[in-house]
XYZ file of C-alpha atoms in Angstrom:
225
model
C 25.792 -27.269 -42.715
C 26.406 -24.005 -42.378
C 23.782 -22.272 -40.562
C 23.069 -18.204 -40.326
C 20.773 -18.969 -37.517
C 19.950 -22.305 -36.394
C 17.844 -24.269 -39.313
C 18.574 -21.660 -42.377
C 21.667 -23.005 -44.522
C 22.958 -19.678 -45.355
C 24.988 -20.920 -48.496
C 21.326 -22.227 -49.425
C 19.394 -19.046 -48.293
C 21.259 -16.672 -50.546
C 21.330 -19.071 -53.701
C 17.435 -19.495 -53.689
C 17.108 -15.615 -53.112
C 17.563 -14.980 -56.980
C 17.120 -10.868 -57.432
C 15.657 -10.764 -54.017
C 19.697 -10.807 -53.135
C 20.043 -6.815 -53.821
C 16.977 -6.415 -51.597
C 16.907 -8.896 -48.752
C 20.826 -9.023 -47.566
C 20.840 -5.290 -47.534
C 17.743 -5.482 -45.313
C 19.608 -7.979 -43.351
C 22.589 -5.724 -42.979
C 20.728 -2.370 -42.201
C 18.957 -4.253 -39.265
C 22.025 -5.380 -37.705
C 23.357 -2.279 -37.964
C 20.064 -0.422 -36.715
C 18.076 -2.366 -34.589
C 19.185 -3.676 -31.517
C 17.033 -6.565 -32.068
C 19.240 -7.139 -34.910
C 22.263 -7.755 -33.062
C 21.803 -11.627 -33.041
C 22.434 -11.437 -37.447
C 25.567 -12.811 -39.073
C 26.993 -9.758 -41.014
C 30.529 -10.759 -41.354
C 29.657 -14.422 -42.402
C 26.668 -12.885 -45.165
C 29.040 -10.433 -46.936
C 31.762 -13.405 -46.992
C 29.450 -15.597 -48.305
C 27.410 -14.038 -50.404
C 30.864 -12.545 -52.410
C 32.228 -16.225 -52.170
C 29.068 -17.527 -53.935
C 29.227 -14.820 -56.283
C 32.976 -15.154 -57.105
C 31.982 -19.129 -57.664
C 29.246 -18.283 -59.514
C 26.986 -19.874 -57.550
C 24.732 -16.446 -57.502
C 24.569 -14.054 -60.357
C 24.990 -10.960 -59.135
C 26.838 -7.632 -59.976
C 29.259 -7.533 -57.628
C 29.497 -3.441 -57.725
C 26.262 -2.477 -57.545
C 25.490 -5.014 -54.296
C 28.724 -3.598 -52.423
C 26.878 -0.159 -53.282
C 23.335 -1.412 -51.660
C 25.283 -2.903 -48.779
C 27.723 0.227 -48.221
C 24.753 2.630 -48.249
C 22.774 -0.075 -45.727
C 25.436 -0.200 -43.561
C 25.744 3.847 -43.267
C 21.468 4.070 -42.901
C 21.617 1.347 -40.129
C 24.686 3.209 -38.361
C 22.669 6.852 -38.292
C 19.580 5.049 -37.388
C 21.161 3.263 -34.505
C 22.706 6.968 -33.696
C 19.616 8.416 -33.683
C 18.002 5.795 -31.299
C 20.234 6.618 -29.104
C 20.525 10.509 -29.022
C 16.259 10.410 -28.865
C 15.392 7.593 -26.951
C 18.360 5.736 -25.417
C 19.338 8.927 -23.295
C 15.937 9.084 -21.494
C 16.847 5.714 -20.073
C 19.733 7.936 -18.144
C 17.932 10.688 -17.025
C 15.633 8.402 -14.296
C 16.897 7.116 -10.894
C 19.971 5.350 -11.236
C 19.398 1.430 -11.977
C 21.861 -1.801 -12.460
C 22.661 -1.249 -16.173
C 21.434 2.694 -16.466
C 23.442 4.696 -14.447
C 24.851 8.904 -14.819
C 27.871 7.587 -14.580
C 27.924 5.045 -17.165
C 26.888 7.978 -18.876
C 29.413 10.317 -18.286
C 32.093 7.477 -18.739
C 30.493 6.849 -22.734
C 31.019 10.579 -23.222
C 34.888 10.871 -22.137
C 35.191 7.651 -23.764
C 33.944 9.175 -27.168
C 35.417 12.576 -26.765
C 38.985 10.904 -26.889
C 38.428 7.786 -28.884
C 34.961 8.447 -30.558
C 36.978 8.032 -34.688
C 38.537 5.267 -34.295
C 35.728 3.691 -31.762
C 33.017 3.932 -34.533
C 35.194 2.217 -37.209
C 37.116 -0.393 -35.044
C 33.124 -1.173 -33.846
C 31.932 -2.000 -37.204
C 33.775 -5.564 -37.575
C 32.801 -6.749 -34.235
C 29.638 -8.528 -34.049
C 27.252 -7.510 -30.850
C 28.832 -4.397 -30.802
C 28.900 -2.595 -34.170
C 24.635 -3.077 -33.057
C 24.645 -0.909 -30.141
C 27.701 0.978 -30.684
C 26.122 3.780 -32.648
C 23.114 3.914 -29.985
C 25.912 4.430 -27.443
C 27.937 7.066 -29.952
C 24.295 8.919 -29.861
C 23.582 8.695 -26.318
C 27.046 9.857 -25.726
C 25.813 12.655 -27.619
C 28.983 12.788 -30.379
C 28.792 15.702 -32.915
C 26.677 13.878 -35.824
C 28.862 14.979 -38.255
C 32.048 13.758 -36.750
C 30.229 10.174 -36.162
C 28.910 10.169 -40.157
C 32.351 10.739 -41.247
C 33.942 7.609 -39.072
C 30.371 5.721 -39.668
C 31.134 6.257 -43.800
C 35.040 5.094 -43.311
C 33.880 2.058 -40.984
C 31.174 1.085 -43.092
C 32.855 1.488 -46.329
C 36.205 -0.725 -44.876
C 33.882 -3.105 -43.715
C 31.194 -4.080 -46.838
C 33.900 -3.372 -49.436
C 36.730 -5.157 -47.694
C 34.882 -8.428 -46.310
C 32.797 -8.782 -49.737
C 35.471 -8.344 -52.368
C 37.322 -10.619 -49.926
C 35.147 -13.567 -50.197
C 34.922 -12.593 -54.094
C 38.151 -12.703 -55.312
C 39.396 -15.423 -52.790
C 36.984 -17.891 -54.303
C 37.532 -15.987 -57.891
C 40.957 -17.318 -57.863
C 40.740 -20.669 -56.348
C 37.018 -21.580 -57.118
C 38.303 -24.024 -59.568
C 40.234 -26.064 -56.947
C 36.285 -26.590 -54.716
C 33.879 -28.788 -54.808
C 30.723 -26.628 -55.036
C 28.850 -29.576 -52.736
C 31.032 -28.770 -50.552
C 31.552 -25.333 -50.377
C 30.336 -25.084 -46.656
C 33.274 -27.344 -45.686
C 35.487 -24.238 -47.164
C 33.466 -21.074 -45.980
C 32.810 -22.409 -42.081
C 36.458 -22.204 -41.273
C 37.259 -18.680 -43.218
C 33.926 -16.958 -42.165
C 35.134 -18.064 -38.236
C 38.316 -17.270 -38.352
C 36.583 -13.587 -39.832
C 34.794 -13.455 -36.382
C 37.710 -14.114 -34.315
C 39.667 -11.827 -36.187
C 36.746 -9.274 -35.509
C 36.499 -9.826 -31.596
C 40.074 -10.110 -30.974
C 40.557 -6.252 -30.317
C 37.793 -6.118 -28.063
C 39.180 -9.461 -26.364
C 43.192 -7.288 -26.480
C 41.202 -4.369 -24.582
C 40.075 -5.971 -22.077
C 43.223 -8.002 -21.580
C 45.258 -5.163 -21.419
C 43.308 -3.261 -18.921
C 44.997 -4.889 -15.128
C 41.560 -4.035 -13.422
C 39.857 -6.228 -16.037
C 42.716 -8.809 -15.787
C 42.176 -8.832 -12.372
C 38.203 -9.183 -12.160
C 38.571 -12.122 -14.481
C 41.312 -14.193 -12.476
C 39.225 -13.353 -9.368
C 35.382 -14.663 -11.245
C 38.182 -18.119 -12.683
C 39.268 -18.489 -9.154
C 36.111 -18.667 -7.810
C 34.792 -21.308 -10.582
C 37.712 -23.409 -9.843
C 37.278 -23.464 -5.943
């Protein structure tokens, strides 16, 4: 089976949706964009799916206008994560220094987006976890909002159009040669190997840094002594 969150079959969930689909993955995708409670959602595996499943013709839907719903609830989540931050999250700075709020975790987010902020926001959007909070950060870190619209438009856009038509036309071309029973027995494998391909330049970031390198081998050591 394969699950969106533990107990929900997500090929299942978005046949049974019917018309619902224009309204309810968008929701979906705005709230893992927006909310940080939202970070926990499966957007890379829901816009593979749900243009798999609608390249099979498993859902009837038109394929345009639900890359336009999810493009434009992608780019709302995005600003409303930004604004989180640049109202709220930056408050959380401005008290006595704690474990995970600190001024100088602060000041680090701010050089960090000054000199990487583009291609931060766009690189952010196909990692899971991270394209959550990364515009809460991007607005804490108090990035001009129109520089961090114009990256959050390009991400967004790369992301909902690319991994949608993806799934589409993948399954559009070789949908004869599956078994629509078991279509989760194709989609597991492709939507993980999505993920991993979404991770791996956070995972390359880290590796590359030899402060990081070193901080892991010391935490392995110590697990292996």
């Amino acid at each position: 089976m394969f699950d969106m969150i533990p107990g929900v079959n997500l090929s299942q969930f978005l046949h049974d949706l019917g018309p619902l689909v224009y309204l309810l993955v968008p929701l979906i995708i705005f709230s893992e964009t927006g909310l940080m409670v939202g970070f926990f959602l499966p957007g890379d595996s829901l816009l593979f799916t749900a243009g798999a499943l609608a390249g099979l013709g498993v859902i009837d839907v038109n394929l345009f206008l639900l890359i336009a719903l999810l493009l434009v609830a992608a780019v709302a989540g995005n600003s409303t994560g930004y604004l989180i931050g640049k109202h709220a999250g930056r408050r959380l700075f401005l008290k006595k220094d704690s474990r995970l709020f600190k001024k100088e975790y602060l000041q680090t987010a701010e050089d960090f987006y000054e000199k990487h902020g583009g291609k931060a926001v766009i690189l952010a959007q196909f990692m899971p976890i991270i394209r959550t909070f990364n515009p809460i950060v991007t607005g804490i870190s108090k990035m001009h909002y129109l520089r961090f619209i114009t990256f959050n438009v390009i991400g967004a856009a790369l992301w909902t159009i690319g991994v949608t038509s993806l799934g589409f036309f993948s399954f559009k071309a070789f949908g004869q040669l599956i078994d629509p029973e078991k279509i989760d027995m194709y989609l597991l494998p492709i939507v993980f190997l999505i993920i991993l391909i979404s991770i791996s330049p956070a995972i390359i970031h880290v590796l590359r840094d030899p402060k990081k390198r070193a901080a892991i081998k010391q935490k392995l050591s110590r697990k292996n002594s």
